[in-house]
């Protein structure tokens, strides 16, 4: 079935809770429903959206928002150790994680409690606690809006990077609509608990089940990140910047210690949260917008009534402050629409 609304209020459909309208909002339940939609007849541009958890609407949207409600989950056994899980793009990401953990399957547990849908997870290459979704994706099925044909991509074709994929390339954006994702899960324990906070919790002991890891991840996230039910945000607002060894040495010379992660090629990733804190902006409030106290990488709609302009002004202030103090350019992780 297809459901269509014109001049639709998106306030309840984006986790930042920006009160903006789109010209047209369409939900579809199946790939065939999507195929039956005539894209040219709709207000342009088209925007595929999951739960709107990584977006900042900066003004009313003149085009059409397409929302997948393709909601299936199906396991396929592959030998004794491996299971493939096919899921519709409209499935809530955390519902999928909850189910696989309850079924004792390893692979998604570190990615617990991340808002959004399965389709959006594959666009964004969501990541947390040392795991990115590309590590578990086997492939993605799409509908090509240009040809109206179904297309299947293998994970190696999707150009996955840090919060990046082929679907973010302007050349492909709005062309391929993800309809389903195939995930590779394991029946045999494959815990990944090397990441700081998880390492501390398990103290080198193997977790008993994926559910045990999930519960710890949920605990860590609840402590650090705002509860999406009560505070509007889009998760991490900025990407963690990557600098050269030389730039890092210059920054580090001014501090007793600088948190960092070494990457290939001598590059160094510095937590943007630390830089924002050093700029004295942790907890800063500007009108309805604020920097979240427990995790300054997250900007929040503190009043519940924040406007896009207030969020954008705070974003600009942070980028300017970090540039002035460290000579480093922060880039938003949240997509601006
Ligand atoms: N930090 C501070 N001050 C603070 C908070 C943190 O200096 O007040 C520093 C600490 O050194 C800490 C470091 O920041 O060790 C990193 O913090 P954290 O482990 O919370 O992770 P992050 O780098 O801020 C990234 C992802 C998150 C993901 C976490 C956990 C990005 C942009 N964000 O955040 O993803 O959940 O790691 O793996 O890569 C998201 O994408 O929306 C998201 C929440």
CSV table of N, CA, C and O in Angstrom, one decimal, residues 284-291 299-303 306-307 310-312 314:
chain,number,residue,atom,x,y,z
A,284,UNK,N,27.2,24.4,26.5
A,284,UNK,CA,26.9,25.8,26.1
A,284,UNK,C,25.5,25.8,25.5
A,284,UNK,O,25.1,24.9,24.8
A,285,UNK,N,24.7,26.8,25.9
A,285,UNK,CA,23.3,26.9,25.4
A,285,UNK,C,23.2,28.2,24.7
A,285,UNK,O,23.6,29.3,25.2
A,286,UNK,N,22.6,28.2,23.5
A,286,UNK,CA,22.3,29.3,22.7
A,286,UNK,C,20.9,29.3,22.2
A,286,UNK,O,20.5,28.5,21.3
A,287,UNK,N,20.0,30.1,22.9
A,287,UNK,CA,18.6,30.0,22.6
A,287,UNK,C,18.1,28.6,22.9
A,287,UNK,O,18.4,28.1,23.9
A,288,UNK,N,17.4,28.0,21.9
A,288,UNK,CA,16.8,26.7,22.1
A,288,UNK,C,17.8,25.6,21.9
A,288,UNK,O,17.6,24.4,22.2
A,289,UNK,N,19.0,25.9,21.4
A,289,UNK,CA,20.0,24.9,21.0
A,289,UNK,C,21.1,24.8,22.1
A,289,UNK,O,21.4,25.8,22.7
A,290,UNK,N,21.7,23.6,22.2
A,290,UNK,CA,22.7,23.4,23.2
A,290,UNK,C,23.7,22.3,22.8
A,290,UNK,O,23.4,21.5,22.0
A,291,UNK,N,24.9,22.4,23.5
A,291,UNK,CA,25.9,21.3,23.4
A,291,UNK,C,25.6,20.4,24.5
A,291,UNK,O,25.6,20.8,25.7
A,299,UNK,N,24.7,17.8,19.5
A,299,UNK,CA,24.0,19.1,19.7
A,299,UNK,C,22.5,18.7,20.0
A,299,UNK,O,22.0,17.7,19.4
A,300,UNK,N,21.9,19.4,20.8
A,300,UNK,CA,20.5,19.0,21.2
A,300,UNK,C,19.5,20.2,21.0
A,300,UNK,O,19.9,21.4,21.0
A,301,UNK,N,18.3,19.8,20.8
A,301,UNK,CA,17.2,20.8,20.8
A,301,UNK,C,16.7,20.9,22.2
A,301,UNK,O,15.8,20.2,22.7
A,302,UNK,N,17.4,21.8,23.0
A,302,UNK,CA,17.3,21.8,24.4
A,302,UNK,C,15.9,22.3,24.9
A,302,UNK,O,15.4,21.8,25.9
A,303,UNK,N,15.3,23.2,24.1
A,303,UNK,CA,14.0,23.7,24.5
A,303,UNK,C,12.9,22.9,23.9
A,303,UNK,O,11.7,23.1,24.4
A,306,UNK,N,13.7,24.5,19.4
A,306,UNK,CA,14.9,25.1,18.7
A,306,UNK,C,14.6,25.2,17.2
A,306,UNK,O,13.9,24.3,16.7
A,307,UNK,N,15.1,26.3,16.6
A,307,UNK,CA,14.9,26.5,15.2
A,307,UNK,C,16.1,26.0,14.5
A,307,UNK,O,17.2,26.0,15.1
A,310,UNK,N,19.0,28.4,15.0
A,310,UNK,CA,19.7,28.3,16.2
A,310,UNK,C,20.7,27.2,16.2
A,310,UNK,O,21.9,27.3,16.7
A,311,UNK,N,20.3,26.0,15.7
A,311,UNK,CA,21.3,24.9,15.6
A,311,UNK,C,22.4,25.3,14.7
A,311,UNK,O,23.6,25.0,15.0
A,312,UNK,N,22.1,25.9,13.5
A,312,UNK,CA,23.2,26.3,12.6
A,312,UNK,C,24.1,27.3,13.2
A,312,UNK,O,25.3,27.2,12.9
A,314,UNK,N,24.9,27.6,16.3
A,314,UNK,CA,25.7,26.9,17.3
A,314,UNK,C,26.8,26.1,16.6
A,314,UNK,O,28.0,26.1,17.0
